[in-house]
XYZ file of C-alpha atoms in Angstrom:
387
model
C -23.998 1.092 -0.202
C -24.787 -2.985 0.855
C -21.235 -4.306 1.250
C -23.290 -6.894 3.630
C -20.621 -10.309 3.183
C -23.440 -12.008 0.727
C -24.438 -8.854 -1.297
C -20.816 -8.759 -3.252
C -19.006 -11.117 -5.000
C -15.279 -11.016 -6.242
C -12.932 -12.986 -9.253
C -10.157 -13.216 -10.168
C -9.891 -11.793 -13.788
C -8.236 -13.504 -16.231
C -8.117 -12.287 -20.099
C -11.022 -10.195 -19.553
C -13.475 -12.740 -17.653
C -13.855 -13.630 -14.630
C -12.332 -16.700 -12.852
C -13.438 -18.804 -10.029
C -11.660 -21.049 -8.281
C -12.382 -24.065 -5.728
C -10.505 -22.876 -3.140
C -11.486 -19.312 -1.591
C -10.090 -17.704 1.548
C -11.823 -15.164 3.546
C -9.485 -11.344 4.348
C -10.925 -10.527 8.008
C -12.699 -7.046 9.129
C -10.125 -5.486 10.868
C -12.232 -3.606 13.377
C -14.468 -6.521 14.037
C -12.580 -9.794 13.748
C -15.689 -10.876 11.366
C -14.735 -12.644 8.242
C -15.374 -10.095 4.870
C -16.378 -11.807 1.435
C -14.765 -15.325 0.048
C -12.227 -14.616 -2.773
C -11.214 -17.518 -4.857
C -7.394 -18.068 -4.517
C -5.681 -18.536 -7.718
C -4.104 -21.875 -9.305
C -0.929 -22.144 -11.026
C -2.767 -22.712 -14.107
C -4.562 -19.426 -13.681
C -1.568 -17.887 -13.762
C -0.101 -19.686 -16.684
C -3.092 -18.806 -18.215
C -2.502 -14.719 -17.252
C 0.611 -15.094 -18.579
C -0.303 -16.356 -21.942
C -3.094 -13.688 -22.475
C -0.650 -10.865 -21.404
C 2.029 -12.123 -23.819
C -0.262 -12.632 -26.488
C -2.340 -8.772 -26.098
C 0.829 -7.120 -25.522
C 1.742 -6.486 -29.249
C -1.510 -4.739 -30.105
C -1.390 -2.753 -26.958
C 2.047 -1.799 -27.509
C 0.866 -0.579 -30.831
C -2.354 1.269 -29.541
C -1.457 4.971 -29.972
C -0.662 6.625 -27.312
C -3.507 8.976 -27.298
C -5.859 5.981 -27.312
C -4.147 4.850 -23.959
C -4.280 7.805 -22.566
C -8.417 7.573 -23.309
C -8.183 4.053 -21.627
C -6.776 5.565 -18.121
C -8.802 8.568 -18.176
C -12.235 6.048 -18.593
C -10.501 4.207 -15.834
C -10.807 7.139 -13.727
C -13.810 7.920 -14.552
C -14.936 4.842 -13.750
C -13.434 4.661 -10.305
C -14.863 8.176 -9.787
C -18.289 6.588 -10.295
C -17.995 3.697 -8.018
C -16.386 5.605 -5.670
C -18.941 5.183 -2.747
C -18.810 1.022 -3.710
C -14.887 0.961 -3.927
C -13.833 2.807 -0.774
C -16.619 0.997 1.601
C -14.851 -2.304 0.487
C -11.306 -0.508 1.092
C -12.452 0.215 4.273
C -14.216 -3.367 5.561
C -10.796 -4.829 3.898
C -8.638 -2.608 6.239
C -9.930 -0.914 8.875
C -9.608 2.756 7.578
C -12.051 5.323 8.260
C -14.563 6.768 5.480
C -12.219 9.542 5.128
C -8.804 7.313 4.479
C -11.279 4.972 2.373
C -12.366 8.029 0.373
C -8.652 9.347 0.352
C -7.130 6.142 -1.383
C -10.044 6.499 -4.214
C -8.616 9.936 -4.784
C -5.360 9.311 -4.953
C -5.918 6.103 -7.234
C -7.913 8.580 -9.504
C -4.656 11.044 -9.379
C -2.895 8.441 -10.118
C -4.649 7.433 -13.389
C -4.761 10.854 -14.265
C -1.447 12.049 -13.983
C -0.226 9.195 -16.171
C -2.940 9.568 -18.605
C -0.792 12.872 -19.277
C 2.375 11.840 -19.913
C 4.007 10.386 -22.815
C 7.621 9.558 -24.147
C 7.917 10.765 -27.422
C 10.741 9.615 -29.997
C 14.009 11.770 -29.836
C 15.879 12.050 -33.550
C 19.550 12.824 -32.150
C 20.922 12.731 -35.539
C 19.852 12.637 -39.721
C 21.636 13.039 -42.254
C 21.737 11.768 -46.275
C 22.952 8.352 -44.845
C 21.750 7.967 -41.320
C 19.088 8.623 -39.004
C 19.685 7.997 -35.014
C 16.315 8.065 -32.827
C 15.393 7.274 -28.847
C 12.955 5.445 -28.329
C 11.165 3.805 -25.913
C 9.710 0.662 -25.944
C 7.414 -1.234 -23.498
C 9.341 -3.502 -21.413
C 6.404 -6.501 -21.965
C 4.353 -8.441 -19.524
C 4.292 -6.751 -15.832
C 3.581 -8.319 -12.819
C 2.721 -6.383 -9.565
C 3.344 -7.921 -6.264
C 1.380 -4.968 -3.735
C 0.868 -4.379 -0.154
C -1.883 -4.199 2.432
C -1.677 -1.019 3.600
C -2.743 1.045 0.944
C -4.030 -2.109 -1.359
C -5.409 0.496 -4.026
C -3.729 3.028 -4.630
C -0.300 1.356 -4.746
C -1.504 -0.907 -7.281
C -3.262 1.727 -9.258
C 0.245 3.603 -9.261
C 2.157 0.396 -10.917
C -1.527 -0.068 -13.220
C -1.510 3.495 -14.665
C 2.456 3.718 -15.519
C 2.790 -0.101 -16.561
C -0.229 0.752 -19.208
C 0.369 4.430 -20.437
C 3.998 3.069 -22.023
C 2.322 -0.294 -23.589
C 3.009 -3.331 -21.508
C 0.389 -5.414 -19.695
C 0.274 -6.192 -16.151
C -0.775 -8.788 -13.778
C -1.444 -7.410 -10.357
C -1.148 -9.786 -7.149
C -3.004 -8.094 -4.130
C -2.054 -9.056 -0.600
C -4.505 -12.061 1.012
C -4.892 -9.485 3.245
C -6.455 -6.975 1.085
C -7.424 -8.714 -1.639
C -10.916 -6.989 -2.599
C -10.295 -3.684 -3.807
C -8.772 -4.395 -6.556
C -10.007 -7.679 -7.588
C -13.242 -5.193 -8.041
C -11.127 -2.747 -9.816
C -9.835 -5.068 -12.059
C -13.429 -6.192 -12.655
C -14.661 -3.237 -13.911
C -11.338 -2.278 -15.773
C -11.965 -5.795 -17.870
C -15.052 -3.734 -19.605
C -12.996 -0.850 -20.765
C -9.974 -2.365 -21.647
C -8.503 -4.991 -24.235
C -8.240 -8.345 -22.429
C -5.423 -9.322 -20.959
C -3.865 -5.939 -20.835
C -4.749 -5.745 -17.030
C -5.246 -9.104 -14.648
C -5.349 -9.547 -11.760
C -4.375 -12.675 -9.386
C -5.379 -13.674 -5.524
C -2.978 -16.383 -3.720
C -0.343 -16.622 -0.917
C 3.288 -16.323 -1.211
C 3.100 -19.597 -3.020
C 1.563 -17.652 -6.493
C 3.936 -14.378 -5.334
C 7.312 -16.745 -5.579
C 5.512 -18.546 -9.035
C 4.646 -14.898 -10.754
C 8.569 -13.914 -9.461
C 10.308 -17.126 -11.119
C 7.800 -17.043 -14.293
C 9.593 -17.194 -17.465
C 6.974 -14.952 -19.402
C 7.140 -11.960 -17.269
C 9.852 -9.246 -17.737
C 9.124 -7.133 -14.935
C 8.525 -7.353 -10.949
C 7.340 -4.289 -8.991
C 7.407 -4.705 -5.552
C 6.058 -3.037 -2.277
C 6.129 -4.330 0.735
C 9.081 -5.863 3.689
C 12.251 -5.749 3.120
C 12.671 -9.344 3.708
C 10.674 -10.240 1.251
C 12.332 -8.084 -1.417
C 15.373 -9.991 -1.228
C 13.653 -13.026 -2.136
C 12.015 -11.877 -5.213
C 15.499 -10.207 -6.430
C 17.183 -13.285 -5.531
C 13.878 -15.139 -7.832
C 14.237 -12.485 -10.250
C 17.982 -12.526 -10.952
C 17.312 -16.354 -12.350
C 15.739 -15.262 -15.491
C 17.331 -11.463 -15.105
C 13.927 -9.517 -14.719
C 13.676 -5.777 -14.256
C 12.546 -5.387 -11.161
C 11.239 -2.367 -8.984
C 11.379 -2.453 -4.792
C 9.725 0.152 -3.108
C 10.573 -1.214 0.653
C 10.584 -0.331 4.535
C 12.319 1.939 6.372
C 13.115 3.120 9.799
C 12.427 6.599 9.554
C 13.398 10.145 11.775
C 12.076 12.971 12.634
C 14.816 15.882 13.984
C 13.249 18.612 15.798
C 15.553 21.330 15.513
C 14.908 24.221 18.690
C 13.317 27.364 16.577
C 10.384 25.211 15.304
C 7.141 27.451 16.101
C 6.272 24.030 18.399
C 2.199 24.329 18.776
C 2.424 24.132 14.915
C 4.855 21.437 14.242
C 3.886 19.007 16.936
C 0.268 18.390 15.522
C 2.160 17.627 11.862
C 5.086 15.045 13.689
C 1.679 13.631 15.613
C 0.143 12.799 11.954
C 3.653 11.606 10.552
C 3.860 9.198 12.999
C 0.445 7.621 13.441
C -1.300 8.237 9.865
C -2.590 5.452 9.034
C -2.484 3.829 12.519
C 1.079 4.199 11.520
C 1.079 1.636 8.591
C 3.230 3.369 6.301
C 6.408 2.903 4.671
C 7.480 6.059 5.172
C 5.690 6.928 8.495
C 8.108 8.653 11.259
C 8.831 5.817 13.536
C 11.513 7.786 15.929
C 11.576 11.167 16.711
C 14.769 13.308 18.010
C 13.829 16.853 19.566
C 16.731 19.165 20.785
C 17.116 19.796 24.204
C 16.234 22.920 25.000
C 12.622 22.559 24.161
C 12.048 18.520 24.958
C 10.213 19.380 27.713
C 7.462 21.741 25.624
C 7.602 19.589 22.769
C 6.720 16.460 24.345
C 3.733 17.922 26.291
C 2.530 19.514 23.344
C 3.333 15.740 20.834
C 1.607 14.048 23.448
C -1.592 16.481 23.516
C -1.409 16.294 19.300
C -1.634 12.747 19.144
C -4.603 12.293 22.095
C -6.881 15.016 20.067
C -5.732 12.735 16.613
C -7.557 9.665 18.782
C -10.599 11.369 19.672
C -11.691 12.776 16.328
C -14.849 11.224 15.072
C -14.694 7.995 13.649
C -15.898 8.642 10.348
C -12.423 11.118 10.104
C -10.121 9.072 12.044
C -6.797 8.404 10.910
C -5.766 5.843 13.898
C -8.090 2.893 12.795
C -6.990 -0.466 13.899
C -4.266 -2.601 13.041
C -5.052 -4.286 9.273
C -3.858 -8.146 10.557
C -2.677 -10.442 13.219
C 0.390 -11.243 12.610
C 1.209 -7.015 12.574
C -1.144 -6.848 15.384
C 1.309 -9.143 17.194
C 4.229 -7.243 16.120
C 3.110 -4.004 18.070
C 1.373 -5.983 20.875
C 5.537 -7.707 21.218
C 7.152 -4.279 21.278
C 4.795 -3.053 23.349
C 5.623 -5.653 25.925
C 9.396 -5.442 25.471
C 8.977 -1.926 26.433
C 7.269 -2.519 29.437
C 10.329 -5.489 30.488
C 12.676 -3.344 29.579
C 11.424 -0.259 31.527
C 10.731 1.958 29.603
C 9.109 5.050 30.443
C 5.728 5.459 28.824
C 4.883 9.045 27.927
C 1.120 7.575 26.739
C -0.275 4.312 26.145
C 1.479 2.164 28.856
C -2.346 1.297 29.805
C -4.132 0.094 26.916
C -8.089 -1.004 26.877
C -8.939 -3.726 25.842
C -11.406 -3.352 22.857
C -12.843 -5.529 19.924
C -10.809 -6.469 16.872
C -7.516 -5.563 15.847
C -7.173 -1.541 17.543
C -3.841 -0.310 19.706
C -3.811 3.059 21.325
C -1.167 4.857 20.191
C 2.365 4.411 22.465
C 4.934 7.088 23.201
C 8.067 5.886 24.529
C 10.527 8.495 26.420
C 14.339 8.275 25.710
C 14.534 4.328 25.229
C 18.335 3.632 24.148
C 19.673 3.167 20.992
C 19.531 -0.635 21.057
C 15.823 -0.913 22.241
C 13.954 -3.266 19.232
C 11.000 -0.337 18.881
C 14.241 1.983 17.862
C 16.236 -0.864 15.690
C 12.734 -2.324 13.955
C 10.424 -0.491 11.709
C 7.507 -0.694 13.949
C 4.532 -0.083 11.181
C 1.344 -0.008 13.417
C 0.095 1.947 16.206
C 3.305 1.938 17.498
C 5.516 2.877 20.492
C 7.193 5.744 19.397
C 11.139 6.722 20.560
C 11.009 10.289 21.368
C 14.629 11.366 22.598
C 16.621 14.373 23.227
């Protein structure tokens, strides 16, 4: 597949067409440091625009029988299925991931699409009589707007995509800067299957993301992505009392307990950790192993996550860091470590290498108030493994 920077070209897509825009930004290859493809950054007006199209498709799609939008995911899946090769390579220049984590997002987008191509809400009658008839119901909530990360920039918007659409609304989807391709081309080829203006989608900064959040016309913000930016857009959101969905960070454990079979379970706390280079909400970033078998455990977490690193490229799950500013982040708590003196179980020597790649870091018994055990890390980072 060419994905060569002048073989490809991206819109935004607004009411079924596509939209240019004078002002384009480039996302960078993460493994490289080479600028990708120039993707036109959204106005103001282009969201207006969005807005108005969403509002005014929304009643017929709300209307569409359900079976008939369960057709329109299904297509959607298909249609994913058969650009597969096209959509991944791009998910992989866009972020660094192997073929194999490029492929993997695909098929969990698909999955996605699928599953909610199967459900429905049907109307409960909890009471008739002569007089009166009581039913549930469930309406669409209206116009959607989907603010999504860079980590997994497809298949977390295909998630909010397929359940905003299966129960009638429309959405607008806002992909990271960082990330902005995949589904910029996904929304592309979703604008030939579907009604316009029943799925758009939007490049910009956190100039459009605090616009779409304060936007009278839309009902509904899901979120992914830093805590500290949540609280801004429910802070924006409680002006005009949106519904609003955060899916958000976390600093998460693993607890080795001391009959673990520990040649199994240290390969699968290896892969919780550093999946993903580690860019995941709900990666382990701190891991706790009793006592009695630290010693065993360690050599064996440490021998894991080495053989993880050496698999073939094409499989790898390490990859490098997806931007700067999070490759600065690790680079930071790697160097606190090292001031504070900590004691490196791996990585305390890293080599230098092209683009945006940290070997992984293990970090022996650092205390409680150490910044790698108080901050998610997300990245390649150094892990606290403690007693």
């Amino acid at each position: 597949m060419d994905l060569q920077a002048n073989a490809i070209s991206f819109w935004n897509i607004v009411d079924g067409h596509n939209r240019g825009s004078q002002h384009t930004h480039h996302g960078i290859d993460a493994r490289t440091d080479a600028p990708l493809w120039p993707c036109p950054v959204a106005s103001l007006e282009d969201l207006d625009d969005a807005v108005k199209a969403a509002r005014t498709s929304l009643v017929s799609w709300a209307a569409t029988d359900i079976k008939d939008r369960q057709q329109a995911l299904l297509a959607l899946a298909e249609r994913l299925l058969v650009e597969k090769e096209l959509v991944s390579g791009i998910i992989s220049r866009e972020t660094g991931k192997s073929k194999f984590l490029g492929d993997l997002e695909i098929e969990h987008s698909i999955n996605y699409l699928r599953f909610n191509a199967a459900q429905s809400l049907s109307d409960e009658v909890l009471h008739e009589d002569n007089e009166v008839k009581i039913v549930s119901t469930h309406s669409p909530i209206g116009v959607v707007a989907a603010i999504c990360p860079w980590n997994f920039p497809l298949v977390l918007a295909t998630a909010k995509i397929a359940a905003a659409l299966i129960m009638g609304n429309c959405i607008i989807v806002k992909p990271s800067p960082f990330t902005p391709y995949s589904t910029l081309k996904f929304a592309e080829m979703a604008a030939t299957i579907l009604p316009s203006g029943v799925f758009q989608a939007l490049n910009g900064d956190a100039k459009l993301g605090e616009s779409i959040t304060l936007h009278p016309g839309i009902d509904k913000i899901s979120f992914t992505g830093s805590t500290t930016t949540g609280k801004k857009i429910m802070a924006n959101a409680a002006t005009t009392l949106k519904s609003l969905t955060l899916e958000l960070g976390g600093n998460d454990a693993t607890v080795v307990f001391p009959d673990v079979l520990i040649d199994e379970v240290a390969p699968q706390v290896a892969v919780a950790c550093f999946f993903n280079a580690g860019q995941m909400c709900v990666a382990t970033k701190r891991v706790y192993v009793h006592e009695s078998i630290y010693e065993q455990f360690r050599e064996s977490f440490v021998q894991a996550v080495r053989n993880l690193r050496q698999a073939p490229s094409s499989l790898n799950v390490f990859g490098p860091l997806q931007n700067k500013l999070q490759y600065e982040v690790i680079r930071n708590l790697i160097a606190d470590s090292r001031e504070q003196r900590h004691q490196f179980a791996l990585g305390e020597d890293q080599i230098s290498q092209s683009g945006l790649f940290i070997d992984p870091v293990i970090i022996e018994r650092p205390p409680d108030s150490a910044a790698l055990v108080q901050k998610e890390q997300f990245g390649n980072k150094p892990v606290p493994f403690r007693a």
